[in-house]
């Protein structure tokens, strides 16, 4: 059989809002032409993010009911710890309420003024938590990773040569940790190869710098290694995952992704001295060491989620669904960041709407129009999110204008994907009608969340 199917059937359903085009025109006008500020009741298909939007399985819901809400020493914690140890093989497991809490605690303990933290590409909360403590976040992506039109297997890789040069020039004493984000979210959900993880570790070892994985999508990364890296074709996913973690000294995780749950995170590490300091910070800010800001029932859902996420049938359908969506768009000529990554499809807005200058927000114009067309919500990642004005009022454009369709895990069926592709293709076919936009309001930081727009 060649047809890819969802390896689950549906036991509970949730109605999604079905709206008319004139409803949607009013809704997006009321939202000042910013899909971020739409109410979810106005959205038919929501591809704003894959974070915390997973559908849980019947086994997870059953586990939730079985949660032990003891403040200290909850058996739900030990189940969670056991599962995290099973794939990380690390000694110290510290739960947090989501990924950024893990980052905040880690950098409060090991960061500080003057410190430098290299990574293939820092996710924005990671960068934020590093900068808040006075340290500097440094991105060292491999060269193909910055080129949307180049097709390569492991565009998420670290630039190993650049990493070694960086350590030599800045001095290892200023680098408390080196990170590697798998998959590389900001780079388009692109995977990192096992060889690259190994080589990163070798450089770190040479200079005695611990390596931490930002492992939000560890299972998706492992599946790409199995598909694309020589020697892993027949290796079980769990063994690939364990090998990935075997090169690391620690990890931070947002379990809202590959925890197949709606919240959660953790820090895992082997250094007991660091772990003690991290736990003191955890108790002061998140909660006791056996729940870290989570309800214990959430730990139950996560323990089961970590088992399910490494199921190869699940991963095949997950990564296959993202590719299926990308292929529908490519067949219609829609320009994408290629190849499609693990958790979403990214349109290249500058090639999609070349008549709109980056400072007039081509990605935003596309996102608004796709919403009007089909009630589909996606996310601009370009001039709105990363652009800013200089002293003379000129707009400084980021290197790329992308529109991300992040696909929630186990939520949408093949027909939902086909419907979404149809909406995008409709807009693409009348792309000449897309109009340049201007900001009418922007907050001083993180403006994309609340920005207001009008057409020029
Ligand atoms: C989502 C994410 C984070 C932050 O996690 P939250 O749970 O949203 O706080 C950190 N790193 C990467 C790569 C992510 O995708």
XYZ file of C-alpha atoms and ligand atoms in Angstrom:
471
model
C 0.000 0.000 0.000
C 1.307 3.443 -0.933
C -1.405 5.662 0.566
C -0.215 7.367 3.738
C -2.828 7.170 6.497
C -3.136 8.651 9.968
C -2.181 5.748 12.295
C -5.102 6.480 14.656
C -8.869 6.771 14.535
C -10.978 9.497 16.069
C -12.671 8.937 19.433
C -13.671 12.483 20.390
C -14.303 15.381 18.023
C -14.282 19.125 18.463
C -16.366 21.304 16.121
C -14.368 23.861 14.177
C -15.876 27.224 13.217
C -17.090 27.364 9.612
C -17.454 30.989 8.515
C -18.346 32.904 5.363
C -15.970 35.124 3.413
C -17.866 38.240 4.479
C -17.651 37.151 8.162
C -13.922 36.759 7.746
C -13.458 40.122 6.090
C -15.146 41.724 9.096
C -13.178 39.623 11.645
C -9.790 40.471 10.154
C -10.724 44.141 9.832
C -11.693 44.164 13.528
C -8.305 42.517 14.250
C -6.487 45.422 12.504
C -5.285 43.059 9.751
C -3.229 41.000 12.209
C -4.164 37.278 12.406
C -2.359 37.096 15.792
C -5.186 39.123 17.372
C -8.043 37.056 15.890
C -10.222 35.159 18.336
C -9.967 31.402 17.829
C -13.755 31.301 17.239
C -13.067 33.036 13.921
C -10.577 30.401 12.739
C -11.364 27.255 10.750
C -7.830 25.822 10.486
C -5.227 27.119 12.957
C -1.621 26.756 11.844
C -0.246 29.570 13.971
C 1.924 27.150 15.961
C 2.632 23.486 16.683
C 3.349 24.353 20.329
C 0.945 22.933 22.894
C -1.686 22.293 20.215
C -1.309 18.493 20.095
C -4.287 16.144 20.300
C -3.700 13.739 23.175
C -4.396 10.029 22.850
C -6.993 8.051 24.798
C -4.107 6.511 26.770
C -2.887 9.977 27.729
C -6.363 11.051 28.862
C -6.654 7.872 30.887
C -3.274 8.640 32.480
C -4.464 12.177 33.297
C -7.290 10.659 35.353
C -4.724 8.556 37.167
C -2.537 11.564 38.098
C -1.322 11.679 41.695
C -1.595 15.292 42.805
C 0.746 14.914 45.798
C 2.859 18.041 46.204
C 6.046 16.125 46.935
C 7.138 12.692 45.766
C 4.174 12.171 43.419
C 4.215 8.813 41.643
C 3.305 10.744 38.455
C 6.672 12.498 38.700
C 8.519 9.199 38.931
C 6.709 7.915 35.852
C 7.713 11.092 34.000
C 11.315 10.905 35.242
C 11.532 7.267 34.224
C 10.404 7.992 30.643
C 12.712 11.005 30.235
C 15.646 8.954 31.547
C 14.698 6.178 29.142
C 15.510 8.280 26.085
C 17.996 10.866 27.411
C 19.915 8.407 29.616
C 20.730 11.411 31.828
C 20.959 11.296 35.611
C 19.148 14.462 36.709
C 15.651 15.287 35.424
C 14.112 18.620 36.400
C 10.514 19.326 35.292
C 9.402 22.844 34.278
C 6.085 24.279 33.116
C 7.403 24.924 29.595
C 10.621 25.269 27.616
C 11.402 28.889 28.373
C 11.270 28.210 32.121
C 13.974 25.562 31.633
C 16.022 28.136 29.705
C 15.487 30.868 32.282
C 16.598 28.644 35.167
C 19.616 27.310 33.261
C 20.916 30.741 32.256
C 20.236 32.245 35.663
C 22.586 29.626 37.061
C 25.292 29.358 34.386
C 24.937 32.615 32.410
C 25.841 36.148 33.396
C 27.417 39.334 32.023
C 30.080 38.770 29.371
C 29.253 35.100 28.760
C 28.752 33.843 25.207
C 26.443 30.985 24.181
C 26.870 29.520 20.680
C 24.089 27.496 18.985
C 23.217 26.425 15.426
C 20.349 28.933 15.722
C 18.868 30.158 18.984
C 15.108 30.042 19.287
C 13.757 33.488 20.262
C 12.961 32.603 23.908
C 16.410 31.035 24.303
C 18.016 34.179 22.964
C 15.774 36.281 25.229
C 16.714 34.355 28.378
C 20.421 34.584 27.512
C 20.256 38.327 26.875
C 18.248 39.051 30.048
C 21.166 37.794 32.189
C 23.654 39.924 30.233
C 25.098 37.131 28.079
C 25.305 37.045 24.283
C 23.548 34.491 22.054
C 25.572 33.595 18.958
C 24.119 31.791 15.912
C 26.475 29.614 13.847
C 24.261 27.867 11.250
C 25.834 25.960 8.375
C 25.929 27.868 5.102
C 23.090 26.061 3.280
C 20.878 26.643 6.319
C 20.557 30.305 5.413
C 19.570 29.699 1.777
C 15.838 29.000 1.295
C 16.212 27.857 -2.317
C 18.971 25.271 -1.708
C 17.760 21.693 -1.191
C 19.902 19.735 1.280
C 19.328 16.932 3.797
C 20.557 18.555 7.011
C 20.116 22.294 6.736
C 19.849 22.548 10.535
C 23.528 21.683 11.099
C 25.999 23.720 13.103
C 28.910 25.270 11.181
C 31.650 23.226 12.894
C 34.554 25.287 11.561
C 32.898 28.526 12.620
C 32.284 27.042 16.077
C 35.929 26.146 16.579
C 37.100 29.538 15.309
C 34.606 31.212 17.597
C 35.872 29.327 20.661
C 39.502 30.076 19.743
C 38.916 33.804 19.307
C 36.651 34.402 22.316
C 38.310 31.977 24.743
C 36.611 28.946 26.262
C 36.474 30.565 29.730
C 33.706 32.848 28.453
C 31.587 29.988 27.117
C 29.740 28.119 29.907
C 27.795 25.921 27.476
C 27.363 25.258 23.757
C 23.843 24.500 22.490
C 22.440 22.642 19.506
C 18.764 23.049 18.573
C 17.137 19.914 17.139
C 15.377 20.340 14.845
C 16.483 23.864 14.026
C 13.181 25.717 14.557
C 14.190 29.215 13.463
C 15.934 27.743 10.426
C 12.669 26.201 9.177
C 12.377 23.007 11.257
C 15.409 21.588 9.465
C 17.151 18.551 10.974
C 20.676 18.189 12.374
C 22.603 15.067 11.330
C 24.093 12.579 13.770
C 27.513 13.308 12.265
C 27.052 17.005 13.024
C 25.980 16.331 16.627
C 29.059 14.108 17.018
C 31.393 16.699 15.485
C 29.921 19.472 17.636
C 30.594 17.303 20.679
C 34.192 16.658 19.579
C 34.899 20.387 19.336
C 33.215 21.008 22.712
C 35.196 18.181 24.301
C 38.476 19.528 22.955
C 37.846 22.826 24.753
C 36.066 21.294 27.761
C 32.723 22.999 27.086
C 29.495 21.139 27.958
C 27.065 20.539 25.075
C 23.323 21.005 25.702
C 20.619 20.040 23.232
C 17.557 22.257 22.833
C 15.645 19.065 22.146
C 12.022 20.208 21.593
C 11.693 18.089 18.428
C 14.105 15.248 19.200
C 11.860 12.526 17.746
C 11.239 14.414 14.495
C 15.011 14.945 14.207
C 15.646 11.231 14.796
C 13.152 10.319 12.065
C 14.999 12.522 9.556
C 18.289 10.845 10.530
C 16.686 7.461 9.894
C 15.388 8.618 6.490
C 18.413 10.537 5.289
C 21.643 9.542 7.032
C 23.641 6.579 5.833
C 23.912 3.763 8.331
C 20.687 4.520 10.224
C 18.126 3.066 7.761
C 17.439 0.077 9.982
C 18.126 1.588 13.405
C 15.099 1.815 15.731
C 14.094 5.414 16.552
C 14.771 4.934 20.276
C 18.367 3.940 19.524
C 18.878 6.963 17.271
C 17.432 9.191 20.003
C 19.714 7.669 22.644
C 22.752 8.108 20.420
C 21.851 11.774 19.839
C 21.642 12.372 23.597
C 24.797 10.334 24.256
C 26.863 13.199 22.783
C 25.218 15.748 25.078
C 25.912 16.734 28.672
C 22.451 18.166 29.138
C 19.253 19.292 27.446
C 16.410 21.773 27.686
C 13.008 20.796 26.335
C 9.656 22.305 25.538
C 7.394 19.285 25.884
C 4.667 21.270 24.116
C 6.234 19.891 20.943
C 7.539 16.323 21.026
C 5.998 15.649 24.447
C 2.728 15.262 22.502
C 1.015 17.276 25.227
C -0.387 20.745 25.800
C 2.209 21.990 28.256
C 5.452 21.087 30.028
C 9.208 21.094 29.739
C 12.346 19.874 31.484
C 16.068 20.222 32.021
C 18.054 16.982 31.867
C 21.752 16.777 32.764
C 24.505 14.697 34.267
C 26.284 17.361 36.332
C 24.937 16.964 39.882
C 26.533 20.193 41.096
C 24.699 22.209 38.446
C 21.528 20.202 39.093
C 21.531 21.232 42.750
C 21.749 24.911 41.835
C 19.075 24.546 39.174
C 16.714 22.885 41.664
C 17.146 25.722 44.175
C 16.131 28.174 41.453
C 13.281 25.863 40.424
C 11.839 25.744 43.941
C 12.000 29.525 44.259
C 10.332 30.247 40.917
C 8.461 27.247 39.443
C 7.594 24.799 42.198
C 8.869 21.781 44.036
C 11.350 19.442 42.319
C 8.745 16.734 41.693
C 6.347 18.949 39.718
C 8.166 22.112 38.513
C 5.077 24.237 37.908
C 2.992 21.468 36.350
C -0.098 19.705 37.587
C 0.960 16.120 38.273
C -1.649 14.902 35.759
C 0.337 16.794 33.106
C 3.400 14.730 34.040
C 1.288 11.613 33.431
C 0.267 12.849 29.968
C 3.912 13.599 29.176
C 5.213 10.208 30.330
C 2.800 8.552 27.888
C 3.462 11.188 25.190
C 7.195 10.429 25.183
C 6.390 6.771 24.450
C 3.981 7.600 21.618
C 6.173 10.221 19.937
C 8.872 7.655 19.130
C 6.388 5.329 17.398
C 7.613 5.099 13.850
C 4.123 4.901 12.340
C 3.292 8.156 14.072
C 6.494 9.848 12.853
C 5.981 8.623 9.305
C 2.485 10.128 9.227
C 3.617 13.319 10.966
C 6.564 14.105 8.717
C 4.640 12.682 5.741
C 1.743 15.076 6.367
C 4.049 18.102 6.386
C 5.620 16.893 3.123
C 2.198 16.154 1.564
C 1.126 19.741 2.276
C 4.383 21.125 0.889
C 4.109 18.986 -2.250
C 0.563 20.217 -2.980
C 1.855 23.785 -2.868
C 4.988 23.075 -4.915
C 2.910 21.381 -7.638
C 0.958 24.642 -7.978
C 4.207 26.625 -8.228
C 4.051 28.207 -4.753
C 7.607 29.152 -3.671
C 8.636 27.422 -0.430
C 11.614 27.033 1.815
C 12.855 23.618 0.704
C 12.909 20.843 1.615
C 9.917 20.969 3.985
C 11.003 20.591 7.605
C 9.616 18.645 10.538
C 6.780 20.759 11.840
C 5.641 23.130 9.169
C 5.712 24.603 5.708
C 7.292 27.994 5.113
C 6.284 30.145 2.121
C 8.949 32.407 0.655
C 6.999 35.685 0.628
C 9.558 37.616 -1.416
C 9.229 35.212 -4.342
C 5.452 34.827 -3.760
C 4.763 38.584 -3.929
C 7.830 40.205 -5.536
C 5.854 43.396 -6.229
C 5.661 44.148 -2.480
C 8.862 45.528 -0.964
C 9.978 43.890 2.322
C 9.288 47.160 4.195
C 5.659 46.867 3.037
C 5.276 43.438 4.654
C 4.644 40.885 1.878
C 4.322 38.039 4.421
C 1.655 39.884 6.371
C -0.300 40.621 3.170
C -0.248 36.907 2.312
C -1.243 35.810 5.847
C -4.220 38.191 5.858
C -5.386 37.059 2.422
C -5.094 33.339 3.271
C -7.257 34.009 6.320
C -9.864 35.825 4.235
C -9.829 33.036 1.664
C -10.250 30.018 3.918
C -10.312 31.030 7.590
C -6.779 29.588 7.865
C -4.419 31.212 10.358
C -0.675 31.199 9.749
C 2.218 33.284 11.024
C 4.394 35.915 9.369
C 8.091 35.367 10.111
C 9.855 38.243 8.413
C 9.767 42.014 8.274
C 6.953 42.321 10.818
C 8.543 39.973 13.356
C 12.195 40.934 12.933
C 12.244 44.301 11.122
C 12.826 47.621 12.828
C 13.265 51.295 12.014
C 16.604 53.166 12.241
C 17.014 56.737 13.615
C 16.058 58.184 10.229
C 12.839 56.194 10.038
C 14.134 53.792 7.388
C 13.044 50.193 7.759
C 15.826 47.655 8.386
C 14.719 44.437 6.685
C 15.613 40.963 7.953
C 17.291 38.506 5.510
C 14.071 36.593 4.719
C 10.307 37.098 4.585
C 8.576 33.821 5.378
C 5.013 32.764 6.176
C 4.866 29.712 8.429
C 2.119 27.120 8.474
C 2.945 25.109 11.604
C 1.045 21.847 11.759
C -0.342 20.714 15.133
C 0.362 17.064 15.923
C -2.437 14.509 15.294
C -5.036 17.300 14.962
C -5.796 17.687 11.266
C -6.743 15.097 8.658
C -5.695 14.853 5.044
C -8.778 16.810 3.913
C -7.946 19.642 6.319
C -4.530 19.808 4.682
C -6.043 19.768 1.184
C -8.443 22.555 2.170
C -5.558 24.651 3.527
C -3.485 24.092 0.392
C -6.470 25.170 -1.735
C -6.730 28.445 0.200
C -3.015 29.171 -0.287
C -3.122 28.275 -3.988
C -6.194 30.504 -4.544
C -4.269 33.427 -3.076
C -1.172 32.519 -5.088
C -3.169 32.475 -8.328
C -4.309 36.053 -7.742
C -1.068 37.193 -6.083
C -0.909 40.334 -8.250
C -3.868 41.667 -6.241
C -1.927 41.462 -2.948
C -1.428 44.969 -1.611
C 1.454 46.629 0.267
C 0.804 47.332 3.947
C 1.889 49.793 6.612
C 1.950 49.708 10.407
C -0.534 51.955 12.220
C 0.557 50.836 15.698
C 3.564 48.970 17.059
C 4.681 48.064 20.577
C 8.313 48.906 21.467
C 9.295 45.199 21.695
C 7.889 41.993 20.151
C 5.674 44.122 17.946
C 4.249 41.289 15.839
C 1.907 40.107 18.612
C -0.103 43.332 18.828
C 0.789 45.328 15.704
C -1.986 47.026 13.716
C -1.936 47.459 9.961
C -3.616 49.192 7.079
C -3.187 48.979 3.305
C -1.118 51.724 1.682
C 9.093 26.294 21.620
C 10.548 26.317 21.712
C 11.198 26.790 22.867
C 10.449 27.417 24.024
O 9.525 26.580 24.605
P 8.153 27.088 25.251
O 7.536 25.835 25.738
O 7.361 27.761 24.169
O 8.487 28.019 26.355
C 12.583 26.720 22.900
N 13.291 26.244 21.872
C 12.706 25.804 20.734
C 13.539 25.276 19.616
C 11.321 25.825 20.618
O 10.743 25.387 19.488
